[in-house]
Tab-separated table of C-alpha atoms in Angstrom:
chain	number	residue	atom	x	y	z
A	1	MET	CA	28.335	-19.363	-26.640
A	2	LYS	CA	24.900	-20.245	-25.349
A	3	CYS	CA	22.355	-17.718	-26.601
A	4	ALA	CA	19.039	-19.055	-25.343
A	5	VAL	CA	18.006	-18.634	-21.719
A	6	ASP	CA	17.173	-21.989	-20.178
A	7	ILE	CA	13.895	-21.355	-18.378
A	8	GLU	CA	12.367	-24.369	-16.695
A	9	SER	CA	8.701	-24.877	-17.488
A	10	ARG	CA	6.355	-24.161	-14.593
A	11	ASP	CA	3.919	-26.990	-13.904
A	12	VAL	CA	2.685	-26.117	-10.409
A	13	GLU	CA	-0.970	-25.702	-11.367
A	14	GLU	CA	-0.974	-28.782	-13.580
A	15	MET	CA	0.759	-31.127	-11.131
A	16	TYR	CA	-0.402	-29.950	-7.711
A	17	ILE	CA	-3.275	-28.554	-5.701
A	18	ASN	CA	-1.952	-25.079	-4.957
A	19	ILE	CA	-2.954	-23.377	-1.678
A	20	ASP	CA	-0.376	-20.587	-1.854
A	21	PRO	CA	-1.951	-17.534	-0.158
A	22	ILE	CA	-1.203	-15.072	-2.981
A	23	GLN	CA	-1.591	-17.335	-6.031
A	24	ALA	CA	-5.046	-18.868	-5.664
A	25	GLY	CA	-7.103	-16.086	-7.276
A	26	GLY	CA	-4.640	-15.384	-10.045
A	27	ARG	CA	-4.707	-18.750	-11.811
A	28	LEU	CA	-5.362	-18.059	-15.467
A	29	THR	CA	-8.472	-19.406	-17.119
A	30	ALA	CA	-8.078	-21.417	-20.308
A	31	GLU	CA	-9.407	-18.396	-22.181
A	32	ALA	CA	-6.703	-16.178	-20.694
A	33	MET	CA	-4.025	-18.742	-21.593
A	34	ARG	CA	-5.126	-18.665	-25.224
A	35	ALA	CA	-5.244	-14.870	-25.189
A	36	ALA	CA	-1.742	-14.727	-23.708
A	37	ILE	CA	-0.394	-16.703	-26.630
A	38	ALA	CA	-2.277	-14.676	-29.229
A	39	TYR	CA	-1.352	-11.301	-27.721
A	40	GLY	CA	2.106	-12.086	-26.332
A	41	ASP	CA	3.878	-9.562	-28.552
A	42	GLY	CA	4.663	-6.261	-26.824
A	43	TYR	CA	2.265	-3.687	-28.270
A	44	SER	CA	-0.128	-6.291	-29.642
A	45	VAL	CA	-3.322	-4.479	-28.629
A	46	CYS	CA	-2.232	-1.392	-30.554
A	47	ASP	CA	-2.973	-2.924	-33.978
A	48	ASN	CA	-6.154	-0.875	-34.142
A	49	CYS	CA	-5.267	2.103	-31.974
A	50	ARG	CA	-6.683	5.180	-33.690
A	51	ASN	CA	-7.630	8.693	-32.589
A	52	PRO	CA	-7.770	9.377	-29.758
A	53	PRO	CA	-4.608	7.258	-29.253
A	54	ARG	CA	-5.340	5.906	-25.774
A	55	LEU	CA	-5.794	2.401	-24.419
A	56	ASP	CA	-9.312	2.880	-23.047
A	57	TYR	CA	-10.548	3.967	-26.505
A	58	ILE	CA	-9.408	0.843	-28.397
A	59	LYS	CA	-12.418	-1.006	-29.816
A	60	ASN	CA	-10.676	-4.066	-31.288
A	61	PRO	CA	-9.969	-5.947	-29.097
A	62	PRO	CA	-12.869	-4.447	-27.108
A	63	ILE	CA	-10.776	-2.693	-24.450
A	64	ALA	CA	-13.022	0.382	-24.392
A	65	GLN	CA	-16.042	-1.777	-23.605
A	66	TYR	CA	-14.066	-3.685	-20.979
A	67	HIS	CA	-13.357	-0.453	-19.114
A	68	ALA	CA	-17.068	0.358	-19.075
A	69	ASP	CA	-17.903	-3.195	-17.979
A	70	LEU	CA	-15.413	-3.049	-15.101
A	71	ALA	CA	-16.894	0.184	-13.773
A	72	ALA	CA	-20.447	-1.163	-13.968
A	73	TRP	CA	-19.466	-4.478	-12.367
A	74	LEU	CA	-17.942	-2.678	-9.386
A	75	ASN	CA	-20.851	-0.205	-9.260
A	76	MET	CA	-18.515	2.734	-9.800
A	77	ASP	CA	-18.626	5.393	-12.506
A	78	THR	CA	-15.262	5.134	-14.235
A	79	ALA	CA	-12.433	2.587	-14.314
A	80	ARG	CA	-8.935	2.173	-15.683
A	81	VAL	CA	-6.722	-0.881	-15.868
A	82	VAL	CA	-3.393	-0.424	-14.103
A	83	PRO	CA	-0.154	-2.430	-13.669
A	84	GLY	CA	-1.188	-3.959	-10.353
A	85	ALA	CA	-3.122	-2.639	-7.360
A	86	ARG	CA	-0.040	-0.781	-6.142
A	87	ARG	CA	-0.146	1.478	-9.203
A	88	GLY	CA	-3.747	2.266	-8.388
A	89	PHE	CA	-2.715	3.283	-4.873
A	90	GLN	CA	0.064	5.391	-6.336
A	91	ALA	CA	-2.195	7.180	-8.813
A	92	VAL	CA	-4.669	8.196	-6.110
A	93	ALA	CA	-2.035	9.219	-3.561
A	94	SER	CA	-0.132	11.209	-6.180
A	95	THR	CA	-3.336	13.063	-7.010
A	96	LEU	CA	-4.718	13.808	-3.539
A	97	VAL	CA	-1.690	13.938	-1.242
A	98	GLU	CA	0.664	16.910	-0.909
A	99	LYS	CA	4.063	16.883	0.781
A	100	GLY	CA	3.631	16.791	4.543
A	101	ASP	CA	-0.011	15.685	4.471
A	102	PRO	CA	-1.034	13.043	7.000
A	103	VAL	CA	-2.670	10.022	5.378
A	104	ILE	CA	-4.739	7.449	7.256
A	105	LEU	CA	-3.957	3.762	6.756
A	106	THR	CA	-4.521	0.800	9.043
A	107	SER	CA	-2.263	-1.397	11.110
A	108	LEU	CA	-3.135	-4.209	8.682
A	109	ALA	CA	-2.377	-2.219	5.510
A	110	HIS	CA	-0.201	-3.663	2.761
A	111	TYR	CA	3.300	-2.214	2.447
A	112	THR	CA	2.526	-0.834	-1.029
A	113	GLU	CA	-0.053	1.496	0.501
A	114	PHE	CA	2.695	2.963	2.681
A	115	MET	CA	4.981	3.297	-0.322
A	116	ALA	CA	2.306	5.123	-2.314
A	117	VAL	CA	1.895	7.589	0.532
A	118	GLU	CA	5.659	8.007	0.889
A	119	ALA	CA	6.144	8.591	-2.845
A	120	ALA	CA	3.576	11.407	-2.687
A	121	GLY	CA	5.345	13.005	0.283
A	122	GLY	CA	2.641	12.052	2.761
A	123	ILE	CA	3.033	10.954	6.373
A	124	PRO	CA	1.339	7.628	7.227
A	125	ARG	CA	-0.771	7.317	10.341
A	126	GLU	CA	-2.295	3.941	11.274
A	127	ILE	CA	-5.683	3.001	12.683
A	128	PRO	CA	-4.929	0.296	15.274
A	129	LYS	CA	-6.582	-3.094	15.030
A	130	ASP	CA	-8.654	-4.399	17.903
A	131	ALA	CA	-8.176	-7.599	19.901
A	132	LYS	CA	-10.023	-9.560	17.202
A	133	ASN	CA	-7.732	-8.217	14.453
A	134	HIS	CA	-10.382	-5.929	13.030
A	135	ILE	CA	-10.355	-2.294	11.992
A	136	THR	CA	-13.497	-0.670	13.385
A	137	PRO	CA	-15.357	2.572	12.622
A	138	ASP	CA	-14.835	3.738	16.214
A	139	ALA	CA	-11.080	3.231	15.939
A	140	ALA	CA	-11.105	5.096	12.625
A	141	ALA	CA	-12.913	8.047	14.201
A	142	GLU	CA	-10.478	8.161	17.109
A	143	LYS	CA	-7.494	8.104	14.770
A	144	ILE	CA	-8.889	10.812	12.515
A	145	GLU	CA	-9.449	13.057	15.527
A	146	ALA	CA	-5.927	12.353	16.794
A	147	VAL	CA	-4.393	13.125	13.405
A	148	ILE	CA	-6.313	16.388	13.098
A	149	ARG	CA	-5.023	17.402	16.536
A	150	GLU	CA	-1.467	16.425	15.611
A	151	PHE	CA	-1.324	18.122	12.210
A	152	SER	CA	-4.001	20.828	12.532
A	153	LYS	CA	-5.402	19.681	9.200
A	154	THR	CA	-7.718	16.997	7.885
A	155	PRO	CA	-6.111	14.050	6.086
A	156	PRO	CA	-6.769	14.129	2.316
A	157	LEU	CA	-7.118	10.353	2.014
A	158	LEU	CA	-7.918	7.203	3.977
A	159	PHE	CA	-6.883	3.701	2.864
A	160	VAL	CA	-8.764	0.659	4.142
A	161	ASP	CA	-8.431	-2.991	3.150
A	162	HIS	CA	-11.708	-4.732	2.357
A	163	VAL	CA	-9.986	-7.973	3.368
A	164	ASP	CA	-6.509	-7.686	4.874
A	165	TYR	CA	-3.581	-9.782	3.704
A	166	GLN	CA	-2.416	-10.717	7.214
A	167	PHE	CA	-5.499	-12.494	8.555
A	168	GLY	CA	-7.939	-12.630	5.662
A	169	ASN	CA	-10.577	-10.876	7.786
A	170	VAL	CA	-13.463	-8.935	6.259
A	171	HIS	CA	-13.632	-5.401	7.662
A	172	ASP	CA	-16.529	-2.988	8.123
A	173	VAL	CA	-15.545	-0.818	5.178
A	174	ALA	CA	-18.975	0.806	4.871
A	175	GLY	CA	-18.894	1.843	8.517
A	176	ILE	CA	-15.348	3.190	8.242
A	177	ALA	CA	-16.188	5.082	5.039
A	178	LYS	CA	-19.221	6.648	6.716
A	179	VAL	CA	-16.975	7.950	9.493
A	180	ALA	CA	-14.354	9.257	7.038
A	181	HIS	CA	-16.972	11.060	4.965
A	182	GLN	CA	-18.162	12.926	8.059
A	183	TYR	CA	-14.751	14.611	7.904
A	184	ASP	CA	-14.877	14.921	4.082
A	185	ILE	CA	-12.029	12.416	3.727
A	186	PRO	CA	-12.093	10.355	0.495
A	187	VAL	CA	-11.770	6.596	1.013
A	188	LEU	CA	-9.689	4.201	-1.063
A	189	VAL	CA	-10.794	0.581	-0.654
A	190	ASN	CA	-8.043	-1.947	-1.241
A	191	GLY	CA	-9.882	-4.844	-2.873
A	192	ALA	CA	-6.806	-6.884	-3.764
A	193	TYR	CA	-8.302	-9.901	-1.975
A	194	THR	CA	-11.928	-9.258	-2.917
A	195	VAL	CA	-12.323	-7.828	-6.450
A	196	GLY	CA	-12.667	-10.938	-8.605
A	197	ILE	CA	-13.019	-13.213	-5.580
A	198	MET	CA	-16.276	-12.134	-3.977
A	199	PRO	CA	-19.038	-9.647	-4.855
A	200	VAL	CA	-17.881	-6.027	-4.512
A	201	ASP	CA	-20.237	-3.051	-4.719
A	202	GLY	CA	-18.133	0.084	-4.482
A	203	LYS	CA	-20.934	2.513	-3.801
A	204	ALA	CA	-22.529	0.261	-1.191
A	205	LEU	CA	-19.144	0.207	0.550
A	206	GLY	CA	-19.005	4.001	0.420
A	207	ALA	CA	-15.808	3.878	-1.621
A	208	ASP	CA	-14.456	6.879	-3.467
A	209	PHE	CA	-11.892	4.588	-5.067
A	210	VAL	CA	-11.874	0.802	-5.472
A	211	VAL	CA	-8.570	-0.838	-6.343
A	212	GLY	CA	-8.295	-4.477	-7.414
A	213	SER	CA	-5.456	-6.784	-8.390
A	214	GLY	CA	-5.732	-8.655	-11.664
A	215	HIS	CA	-2.904	-11.076	-10.986
A	216	LYS	CA	-3.943	-11.749	-7.388
A	217	SER	CA	-7.708	-12.090	-7.712
A	218	MET	CA	-8.931	-11.681	-11.309
A	219	ALA	CA	-7.302	-14.675	-13.049
A	220	ALA	CA	-5.014	-12.365	-15.001
A	221	PRO	CA	-1.334	-12.159	-15.946
A	222	ALA	CA	0.930	-9.928	-13.866
A	223	PRO	CA	1.176	-7.039	-13.403
A	224	SER	CA	-2.452	-6.075	-13.780
A	225	GLY	CA	-5.195	-4.436	-11.780
A	226	VAL	CA	-8.071	-1.980	-11.807
A	227	LEU	CA	-8.677	1.486	-10.383
A	228	ALA	CA	-12.333	2.535	-10.286
A	229	THR	CA	-13.752	5.784	-8.980
A	230	THR	CA	-16.814	8.030	-8.917
A	231	ASN	CA	-17.646	10.983	-11.119
A	232	GLU	CA	-16.677	13.252	-8.234
A	233	HIS	CA	-13.030	12.206	-8.439
A	234	ALA	CA	-12.601	10.907	-11.990
A	235	GLU	CA	-11.689	14.203	-13.620
A	236	ARG	CA	-8.964	14.843	-11.093
A	237	VAL	CA	-7.338	11.411	-10.811
A	238	PHE	CA	-7.628	10.790	-14.563
A	239	ARG	CA	-6.605	14.343	-15.504
A	240	THR	CA	-4.921	14.793	-18.865
A	241	THR	CA	-1.512	16.282	-19.488
A	242	GLN	CA	-1.078	20.002	-20.040
A	243	ALA	CA	2.638	19.712	-20.818
A	244	LYS	CA	4.034	21.611	-23.797
A	245	GLY	CA	7.533	21.505	-25.226
A	246	ASP	CA	9.270	24.869	-25.148
A	247	VAL	CA	11.268	24.158	-28.335
A	248	THR	CA	8.912	21.975	-30.356
A	249	GLY	CA	5.620	23.246	-28.984
A	250	ARG	CA	4.472	19.642	-28.741
A	251	THR	CA	1.421	18.719	-26.689
A	252	PHE	CA	0.116	15.261	-25.913
A	253	GLY	CA	-3.615	15.470	-26.193
A	254	MET	CA	-5.677	13.148	-24.052
A	255	LYS	CA	-2.857	11.264	-22.312
A	256	GLU	CA	-3.666	10.839	-18.611
A	257	ILE	CA	-0.848	11.822	-16.275
A	258	GLU	CA	-1.363	9.215	-13.548
A	259	MET	CA	-1.728	6.485	-16.167
A	260	MET	CA	1.496	7.668	-17.860
A	261	GLY	CA	-0.506	7.780	-21.083
A	262	CYS	CA	-1.383	4.091	-21.362
A	263	THR	CA	-1.048	1.227	-18.895
A	264	LEU	CA	-1.548	-2.417	-19.935
A	265	MET	CA	-0.671	-2.628	-23.594
A	266	GLY	CA	-0.603	-6.318	-24.437
A	267	VAL	CA	-0.974	-9.710	-22.827
A	268	THR	CA	-1.923	-8.310	-19.414
A	269	VAL	CA	-5.051	-6.425	-20.447
A	270	VAL	CA	-6.178	-9.089	-22.906
A	271	GLY	CA	-5.638	-11.772	-20.265
A	272	MET	CA	-7.821	-9.802	-17.841
A	273	MET	CA	-10.485	-9.380	-20.491
A	274	ALA	CA	-10.449	-13.033	-21.501
A	275	SER	CA	-10.956	-14.173	-17.898
A	276	PHE	CA	-13.595	-11.559	-17.106
A	277	PRO	CA	-16.727	-13.575	-18.010
A	278	ARG	CA	-15.618	-16.390	-15.711
A	279	VAL	CA	-14.483	-14.015	-12.989
A	280	ARG	CA	-17.794	-12.191	-13.094
A	281	GLU	CA	-19.593	-15.518	-12.772
A	282	ARG	CA	-17.411	-17.072	-10.082
A	283	VAL	CA	-18.003	-14.348	-7.503
A	284	GLN	CA	-21.623	-15.486	-7.395
A	285	HIS	CA	-20.457	-18.723	-5.733
A	286	TRP	CA	-18.743	-17.059	-2.809
A	287	ASP	CA	-20.735	-18.963	-0.199
A	288	THR	CA	-19.379	-22.228	-1.583
A	289	GLU	CA	-15.824	-20.898	-1.482
A	290	VAL	CA	-16.220	-19.880	2.165
A	291	ALA	CA	-17.670	-23.291	3.035
A	292	HIS	CA	-14.644	-24.926	1.409
A	293	SER	CA	-12.317	-22.728	3.445
A	294	GLN	CA	-14.182	-23.647	6.611
A	295	ALA	CA	-13.844	-27.376	5.845
A	296	VAL	CA	-10.038	-27.196	5.614
A	297	VAL	CA	-9.801	-25.021	8.724
A	298	ASP	CA	-11.918	-27.497	10.652
A	299	ALA	CA	-9.661	-30.345	9.519
A	300	LEU	CA	-6.638	-28.429	10.792
A	301	LEU	CA	-8.382	-27.652	14.077
A	302	SER	CA	-8.953	-31.370	14.589
A	303	ILE	CA	-5.174	-31.612	15.092
A	304	GLU	CA	-4.556	-31.027	18.780
A	305	GLY	CA	-2.728	-27.776	19.478
A	306	THR	CA	-3.675	-26.041	16.227
A	307	LYS	CA	-5.305	-22.611	16.397
A	308	VAL	CA	-6.873	-20.366	13.786
A	309	LEU	CA	-5.811	-16.719	14.061
A	310	SER	CA	-8.283	-15.443	11.475
A	311	ASP	CA	-11.992	-14.952	12.138
A	312	TYR	CA	-13.839	-18.146	12.986
A	313	PRO	CA	-16.147	-19.238	11.457
A	314	ARG	CA	-14.306	-18.263	8.291
A	315	GLN	CA	-15.621	-15.517	6.041
A	316	HIS	CA	-12.853	-15.679	3.444
A	317	THR	CA	-10.630	-18.242	1.750
A	318	LEU	CA	-7.350	-16.713	3.005
A	319	THR	CA	-6.570	-18.004	6.499
A	320	ARG	CA	-3.807	-17.518	9.045
A	321	ILE	CA	-3.126	-20.588	11.139
A	322	ASP	CA	-1.020	-21.166	14.257
A	323	THR	CA	0.622	-24.607	14.455
A	324	ARG	CA	3.302	-23.841	17.020
A	325	GLU	CA	1.752	-26.389	19.387
A	326	SER	CA	1.187	-29.023	16.698
A	327	PHE	CA	3.322	-29.217	13.543
A	328	ASP	CA	6.109	-27.117	15.046
A	329	THR	CA	6.529	-29.592	17.910
A	330	VAL	CA	7.236	-32.206	15.249
A	331	ALA	CA	9.670	-29.888	13.491
A	332	GLN	CA	11.806	-29.615	16.639
A	333	GLN	CA	12.681	-33.315	16.356
A	334	HIS	CA	12.273	-34.033	12.639
A	335	LYS	CA	15.384	-34.499	10.486
A	336	LYS	CA	13.923	-32.046	7.947
A	337	ARG	CA	13.077	-29.567	10.725
A	338	GLY	CA	10.327	-27.184	9.662
A	339	PHE	CA	10.585	-28.266	6.039
A	340	PHE	CA	8.884	-31.591	6.732
A	341	LEU	CA	5.354	-30.190	6.451
A	342	ALA	CA	5.713	-28.706	2.973
A	343	SER	CA	7.567	-31.845	1.896
A	344	ASP	CA	4.939	-34.250	3.235
A	345	MET	CA	2.124	-32.221	1.693
A	346	LYS	CA	3.890	-32.132	-1.660
A	347	LYS	CA	4.153	-35.924	-1.597
A	348	ARG	CA	0.372	-35.866	-1.440
A	349	GLY	CA	0.109	-33.548	-4.425
A	350	ILE	CA	-0.370	-30.298	-2.492
A	351	THR	CA	1.858	-27.247	-2.713
A	352	GLY	CA	1.690	-23.691	-1.421
A	353	VAL	CA	2.756	-24.240	2.184
A	354	ILE	CA	5.911	-22.142	2.381
A	355	PRO	CA	8.857	-24.525	2.982
A	356	GLY	CA	10.043	-24.210	6.560
A	357	SER	CA	6.729	-22.896	7.872
A	358	THR	CA	5.402	-24.813	10.866
A	359	ARG	CA	4.708	-21.958	13.260
A	360	VAL	CA	2.349	-19.273	11.947
A	361	TRP	CA	1.503	-19.411	8.255
A	362	LYS	CA	-1.226	-18.740	5.711
A	363	PHE	CA	-3.035	-20.651	2.993
A	364	ASN	CA	-5.783	-19.955	0.483
A	365	THR	CA	-8.352	-22.486	-0.727
A	366	PHE	CA	-9.988	-20.311	-3.394
A	367	GLY	CA	-10.938	-22.087	-6.598
A	368	LEU	CA	-10.547	-25.662	-5.360
A	369	THR	CA	-13.169	-28.298	-6.095
A	370	GLU	CA	-15.090	-30.198	-3.435
A	371	LYS	CA	-12.885	-33.243	-4.037
A	372	GLN	CA	-9.700	-31.201	-3.766
A	373	ILE	CA	-10.909	-29.594	-0.539
A	374	ARG	CA	-11.510	-33.018	0.997
A	375	HIS	CA	-8.063	-34.183	-0.078
A	376	VAL	CA	-6.334	-31.110	1.404
A	377	GLY	CA	-8.092	-31.494	4.739
A	378	GLU	CA	-7.416	-35.225	4.897
A	379	ALA	CA	-3.771	-34.699	3.914
A	380	PHE	CA	-3.124	-32.331	6.828
A	381	VAL	CA	-4.688	-34.826	9.227
A	382	GLU	CA	-2.704	-37.738	7.740
A	383	VAL	CA	0.594	-35.853	8.089
A	384	ALA	CA	-0.267	-35.009	11.680
A	385	ARG	CA	-1.204	-38.580	12.531
A	386	GLU	CA	1.898	-40.046	10.878
A	387	ASN	CA	4.046	-37.730	12.978
A	388	GLY	CA	2.447	-38.672	16.290
A	389	LEU	CA	0.087	-35.742	16.786
A	390	ASN	CA	-3.288	-36.326	18.421
A	391	ILE	CA	-6.468	-35.971	16.355
A	392	ILE	CA	-9.404	-34.757	18.399
């Protein structure tokens, strides 16, 4: 009987240039790889867990200091590591939202924001996007007023994406937060595509909560993320348990309810920590990353019929592209149908284009070198030319 599980080694990052829209910012650094090996055992970080027995108090490895560093880096007052951004959403919604409360999200919000609201018993209400696929302060104000009229109460929470996952557009979070605060509505900023990718100043954004994704944008193992907040909200969202056993009389000290005591207890938190110096440094080169994104977009736009659906010029490395009048016209006649594009790009050492996608699709250029950016742009043009498309 075969006992071992045969797991094929993953070599995507070693063998290819990867432009997958959700993987670019989560590539581990060499330091995180080494940490993952050293701290791969389950409760590895608990070797030196003493009183109080909580993750954010552990000094060796320096997890306590890392929590303080995260808060300072985001210009917030307090931070906790969490098992992915979605658990940050859940912790805040569980704290602020009561059953039947309306909660403001946007028409570009990630599905996990909706699920966090649903789990808390809230009722989601969306701010519509405008014709340019932006969420504006004016639209936020109109929606808040409409929700107050509908429910005869003020929403206890507003979610807004700093950069949305659908178009990769940067939104006026500060303006939206200013509007929300006029109604005393706390604002949660979803920084899944910005924290660890570009500079983020929570207080400048007007955020009451900043949530980031370690495995999406902080070069960390999954699931990992960060929830940061201000002193105004910290005591409530990071409240400690008051539970007491009726038979044993047991109590559980400083364990935080929304963190379920402790959160990332091994390779995930140490991987985040190991990558942090590089992550903190790389956000300072955001202008270069945006220029790289623009170069690939321009190469794609040189293929007749191709359109960019995201903001142009680009302001982020995640881009939504429309190739229905270019690559998809090839797919209609090609023996591989829509799979030809991913296949032809892979032959050129590039992966991340979802197989079968030749209509509307996304890519992310974050972290690529100048040479890799040139190769990606040239590869798209070569594939187009080889398949009879016009280059303008």
